[in-house]
Coordinates of C-alpha atoms in Angstrom, one line a residue:
X562 CA -24.6 0.5 -4.3
X563 CA -22.5 1.5 -7.1
X564 CA -20.9 -1.2 -9.3
X565 CA -18.0 0.5 -11.4
X566 CA -18.0 -2.8 -14.4
X567 CA -14.1 -1.8 -15.6
X568 CA -14.3 -3.6 -19.3
X569 CA -11.3 -0.9 -20.7
X570 CA -9.1 -2.4 -18.2
X571 CA -9.3 -5.6 -18.7
X572 CA -9.0 -5.5 -22.1
X573 CA -6.0 -2.8 -22.0
X574 CA -3.1 -5.3 -20.8
X575 CA -3.7 -7.9 -23.3
X576 CA -1.6 -10.1 -23.9
X577 CA -3.7 -10.5 -27.2
X578 CA -5.3 -7.8 -29.5
X579 CA -8.7 -7.9 -29.0
X580 CA -11.0 -7.5 -32.3
X581 CA -13.1 -4.5 -32.5
X582 CA -16.0 -6.5 -32.7
X583 CA -15.4 -8.3 -29.6
X584 CA -14.7 -5.9 -27.8
X585 CA -18.1 -3.8 -29.9
X586 CA -19.5 -8.1 -28.3
X587 CA -18.7 -8.1 -24.9
X588 CA -19.6 -4.3 -23.8
X589 CA -23.0 -4.8 -25.4
X590 CA -23.9 -7.6 -23.3
X591 CA -22.7 -6.0 -19.9
X592 CA -24.8 -2.7 -21.0
X593 CA -28.0 -5.1 -20.6
X594 CA -26.7 -6.3 -17.4
X595 CA -27.4 -3.3 -15.2
X596 CA -23.8 -2.1 -13.8
X597 CA -24.5 1.8 -12.7
X598 CA -21.3 2.4 -14.9
X599 CA -19.0 1.1 -18.0
X600 CA -15.9 1.9 -18.1
X601 CA -16.1 0.7 -22.4
X602 CA -12.6 2.3 -23.1
X603 CA -10.2 5.3 -23.4
X604 CA -8.5 7.8 -25.6
X605 CA -4.7 7.5 -24.9
X606 CA -2.2 7.6 -27.3
X607 CA -2.3 4.5 -29.5
X608 CA 1.6 3.8 -28.9
X609 CA 1.4 3.7 -25.4
X610 CA -2.0 1.0 -25.1
X611 CA -2.5 -0.3 -27.9
X612 CA -5.6 -2.4 -27.4
X613 CA -7.4 1.0 -27.2
X614 CA -6.6 2.5 -30.3
X615 CA -10.6 1.6 -32.0
X616 CA -12.1 2.9 -28.7
X617 CA -14.3 5.5 -30.8
X618 CA -14.9 3.8 -33.3
X619 CA -16.7 1.0 -30.7
X620 CA -18.4 3.9 -28.7
X621 CA -21.1 4.4 -31.9
X622 CA -22.4 1.4 -32.1
X623 CA -22.3 -0.2 -28.0
X624 CA -26.7 0.3 -27.8
X625 CA -27.8 1.8 -25.0
X626 CA -31.7 1.0 -25.6
X627 CA -33.2 0.1 -22.7
X628 CA -29.3 -0.4 -20.5
X629 CA -29.6 2.2 -17.6
X630 CA -25.7 1.8 -17.5
X631 CA -23.2 5.1 -18.4
X632 CA -21.0 5.3 -20.1
X633 CA -16.8 6.2 -19.1
X634 CA -13.6 6.7 -21.0
X635 CA -10.2 7.6 -20.2
X636 CA -8.4 9.4 -21.4
X637 CA -4.5 11.5 -20.6
X638 CA -4.9 14.8 -21.6
X639 CA -6.8 17.5 -22.9
X640 CA -6.5 16.2 -26.9
X641 CA -7.7 12.6 -25.9
X642 CA -10.8 14.8 -23.6
X643 CA -11.3 16.7 -26.5
X644 CA -12.1 14.0 -29.6
X645 CA -14.5 12.6 -26.6
X646 CA -16.5 14.7 -25.1
X647 CA -17.6 14.6 -29.0
X648 CA -19.5 11.3 -28.2
X649 CA -22.8 12.1 -26.6
X650 CA -23.2 8.3 -26.0
X651 CA -20.1 9.0 -23.0
X652 CA -21.8 10.1 -20.2
X653 CA -18.5 10.7 -17.7
X654 CA -14.7 12.0 -18.8
X655 CA -12.4 9.8 -16.3
X656 CA -8.6 10.5 -15.7
X657 CA -5.9 8.9 -13.4
X658 CA -4.2 11.9 -11.3
X659 CA -1.4 10.4 -9.7
X660 CA 0.3 10.7 -6.3
X661 CA 2.9 9.9 -7.3
X662 CA 6.2 11.9 -9.4
X663 CA 7.1 9.2 -11.1
X664 CA 4.0 7.3 -12.3
X665 CA 2.8 10.7 -13.4
X666 CA 5.8 11.3 -15.7
X667 CA 5.2 7.3 -17.2
X668 CA 1.5 7.5 -17.2
X669 CA 1.0 11.1 -18.6
X670 CA 4.3 12.2 -19.4
X671 CA 3.5 15.3 -17.0
X672 CA 4.2 16.3 -13.5
X673 CA 2.2 15.9 -10.5
X674 CA 1.9 20.2 -10.6
X675 CA 1.3 19.6 -14.8
X676 CA -1.6 17.4 -13.7
X677 CA -3.3 19.7 -11.2
X678 CA -3.8 22.4 -14.3
X679 CA -4.9 19.5 -16.3
X680 CA -7.5 18.9 -13.6
X681 CA -9.0 22.1 -14.1
X682 CA -9.5 22.6 -18.1
X683 CA -11.2 18.9 -17.4
X684 CA -13.5 19.9 -15.7
X685 CA -14.1 23.0 -18.0
X686 CA -14.2 20.5 -20.4
X687 CA -17.0 18.3 -19.2
X688 CA -18.7 21.6 -18.0
X689 CA -19.4 23.4 -21.3
X690 CA -20.1 19.4 -22.7
X691 CA -22.8 18.1 -20.3
X692 CA -20.0 15.8 -19.2
X693 CA -19.0 14.9 -15.8
X694 CA -15.0 15.0 -14.2
X695 CA -14.2 11.5 -12.2
X696 CA -10.5 11.8 -10.8
X697 CA -9.0 8.5 -10.1
X698 CA -6.3 9.2 -7.2
X699 CA -4.1 6.8 -8.9
X700 CA -0.9 5.2 -6.6
X701 CA -3.6 7.0 -3.8
X702 CA -2.2 3.5 -1.8
X703 CA 1.8 3.9 -1.7
X704 CA 3.6 3.6 -4.5
X705 CA 6.7 1.2 -5.6
X706 CA 9.2 3.9 -7.0
X707 CA 10.6 5.0 -2.7
X708 CA 8.6 9.0 -4.1
X709 CA 7.2 9.7 -1.4
X710 CA 3.8 8.6 0.6
X711 CA 1.6 9.3 3.1
X712 CA -1.8 9.3 4.6
X713 CA -1.4 13.6 4.8
X714 CA -0.2 12.8 0.7
X715 CA -3.1 11.6 -0.4
X716 CA -5.5 13.5 2.2
X717 CA -3.8 17.1 1.4
X718 CA -3.9 15.9 -3.3
X719 CA -7.6 15.2 -2.1
X720 CA -8.6 18.5 -1.0
X721 CA -6.9 20.1 -3.3
X722 CA -9.9 18.3 -6.3
X723 CA -12.4 19.1 -4.2
X724 CA -11.4 22.5 -3.9
X725 CA -11.2 22.6 -7.9
X726 CA -15.3 21.4 -7.3
X727 CA -14.6 17.6 -8.2
X728 CA -17.4 16.0 -6.9
X729 CA -15.8 12.0 -8.0
X730 CA -13.1 11.4 -6.6
X731 CA -12.0 6.9 -6.9
X732 CA -9.1 6.2 -4.8
X733 CA -6.3 3.5 -6.7
X734 CA -4.5 0.9 -5.6
X735 CA -2.9 1.2 -8.8
X736 CA -0.3 -1.4 -8.1
X737 CA -1.6 -3.4 -5.7
X738 CA -0.2 -2.7 -2.5
X739 CA -2.8 -0.9 -0.1
X740 CA -3.2 -2.5 3.6
X741 CA -7.0 -2.3 4.9
X742 CA -5.0 -0.2 7.8
X743 CA -4.0 2.5 4.8
X744 CA -8.3 1.5 3.6
X745 CA -9.7 2.8 6.6
X746 CA -8.0 5.6 7.8
X747 CA -7.9 7.6 4.4
X748 CA -11.7 6.2 3.7
X749 CA -12.5 7.2 7.5
X750 CA -10.7 10.6 7.1
X751 CA -12.3 11.7 3.8
X752 CA -16.0 10.8 3.7
X753 CA -17.3 12.3 6.6
X754 CA -14.9 16.4 5.7
X755 CA -16.0 15.9 1.9
X756 CA -20.3 15.4 1.9
X757 CA -20.9 16.5 -1.3
X758 CA -18.4 14.0 -2.4
X759 CA -18.3 10.7 -4.3
X760 CA -15.7 8.9 -3.4
X761 CA -14.7 5.3 -5.1
X762 CA -12.0 2.2 -4.7
X763 CA -10.7 0.9 -8.0
X764 CA -8.5 -2.1 -5.9
X765 CA -5.8 -4.3 -8.1
X766 CA -5.5 -6.5 -5.7
X767 CA -5.5 -11.0 -5.6
X768 CA -7.2 -13.1 -5.6
X769 CA -6.2 -14.3 -1.4
X770 CA -6.4 -10.4 -0.5
X771 CA -9.8 -9.2 -1.8
X772 CA -11.7 -9.2 0.5
X773 CA -10.4 -6.9 3.3
X774 CA -9.8 -4.2 0.8
X775 CA -13.5 -3.9 -0.1
X776 CA -14.6 -4.7 3.5
X777 CA -12.1 -1.8 4.5
X778 CA -13.9 0.9 2.8
X779 CA -17.1 -0.4 3.0
X780 CA -17.3 -0.5 6.5
X781 CA -15.9 3.4 6.8
X782 CA -18.8 4.5 4.4
X783 CA -17.9 3.4 0.6
X784 CA -20.5 2.9 -1.4
X785 CA -18.5 3.0 -5.8
X786 CA -16.7 0.1 -6.2
X787 CA -14.5 -0.4 -9.9
X788 CA -14.1 -4.8 -10.4
X789 CA -13.4 -6.7 -13.7
X790 CA -15.0 -10.0 -14.6
X791 CA -13.4 -12.7 -13.6
X792 CA -10.8 -9.9 -11.9
X793 CA -8.2 -9.4 -15.3
X794 CA -6.3 -6.3 -15.0
X795 CA -4.2 -4.2 -14.9
X796 CA -3.2 -1.1 -15.0
X797 CA 0.2 -2.3 -18.2
X798 CA 1.7 1.3 -17.0
X799 CA 2.6 1.1 -14.2
X800 CA 4.8 -1.8 -13.8
X801 CA 5.8 -5.2 -16.1
X802 CA 3.2 -7.5 -14.4
X803 CA 0.1 -6.4 -14.1
X804 CA -1.6 -7.1 -10.9
X805 CA -5.1 -8.3 -11.5
X806 CA -8.3 -5.9 -10.5
X807 CA -11.3 -6.5 -8.1
X808 CA -13.1 -9.3 -9.8
X809 CA -16.8 -8.7 -9.9
X810 CA -18.0 -11.9 -8.9
X811 CA -16.0 -11.8 -5.6
X812 CA -17.4 -8.1 -5.0
X813 CA -21.2 -9.6 -6.1
X814 CA -21.2 -12.2 -3.7
X815 CA -19.3 -9.7 -1.1
X816 CA -22.5 -7.2 -1.8
X817 CA -25.4 -10.5 -1.3
X818 CA -23.3 -10.9 2.5
X819 CA -23.9 -7.6 2.8
X820 CA -27.9 -7.5 1.7
X821 CA -27.6 -5.0 -0.7
X822 CA -30.1 -4.5 -3.2
X823 CA -28.8 -5.2 -6.3
X824 CA -30.5 -4.3 -9.5
X825 CA -28.4 -6.3 -11.6
X826 CA -29.6 -9.6 -14.6
X827 CA -28.3 -12.4 -14.1
X828 CA -28.8 -14.2 -17.6
X829 CA -27.7 -11.1 -19.0
X830 CA -24.6 -11.7 -16.3
X831 CA -23.8 -14.9 -17.8
X832 CA -24.0 -14.4 -21.0
X833 CA -21.4 -11.1 -20.7
X834 CA -19.1 -13.8 -18.1
X835 CA -19.6 -17.0 -21.2
X836 CA -18.3 -13.7 -22.9
X837 CA -15.2 -12.8 -21.4
X838 CA -14.3 -16.9 -21.4
X839 CA -13.8 -16.7 -25.4
X840 CA -12.4 -13.5 -25.5
X841 CA -10.0 -13.1 -22.2
X842 CA -7.8 -17.3 -22.9

């Protein structure tokens, strides 16, 4: 089981500024917990996402000694990727590849065709700099814009990415529209078809329906899940109100009930939760 903690997703749309020092304190606390990966920041336009404008200042002050967690940073274009790869601390670049044309233009100012070309370039850049590329299929379960969507569309674009040798692909429920049936069918189709690809789930969900989404993916063999402490976050580029992330606390409870062996430091998790209570008020 891989647990991807997403403080970046929690912070990026928060309604009040979060100081650089608070970000550093929170991320360093999370590094002690034992998550597989921390989605820790992004190299994107500070005008679009002002909360992430200081990522380049935060990364060098993270204390990775003794932590097994890897660091992931989100990029939206070639320039951001080139800024990110200079940091030895970063293991993964994450790119949001939307299968909704409207959202791809809104989020990265690119068409889907342009975005696919960028993925190819990002993959080359990552290989050259000893990083790995994680591609997020945003709007992977549908979109609110009326753009064409069905499961065949999602499968088509995943196939294109696999042909480009992308080995980690996470399906993102960007606006919280995924239903258990669609989740089940997608993962049931993808996981057996591409055994060399690690598929993940990035669910935005309300508190009342998170478990049915997690269970649908888990029962089809998904073992990579993104979440955020307190369930804070969502994509500020998608719509006016943030849907909320899958809460880490809920995901951990589900894992325990499934008898997953989680190597987490519970005292460190509690300390990180206390910092979250102070920051996200």
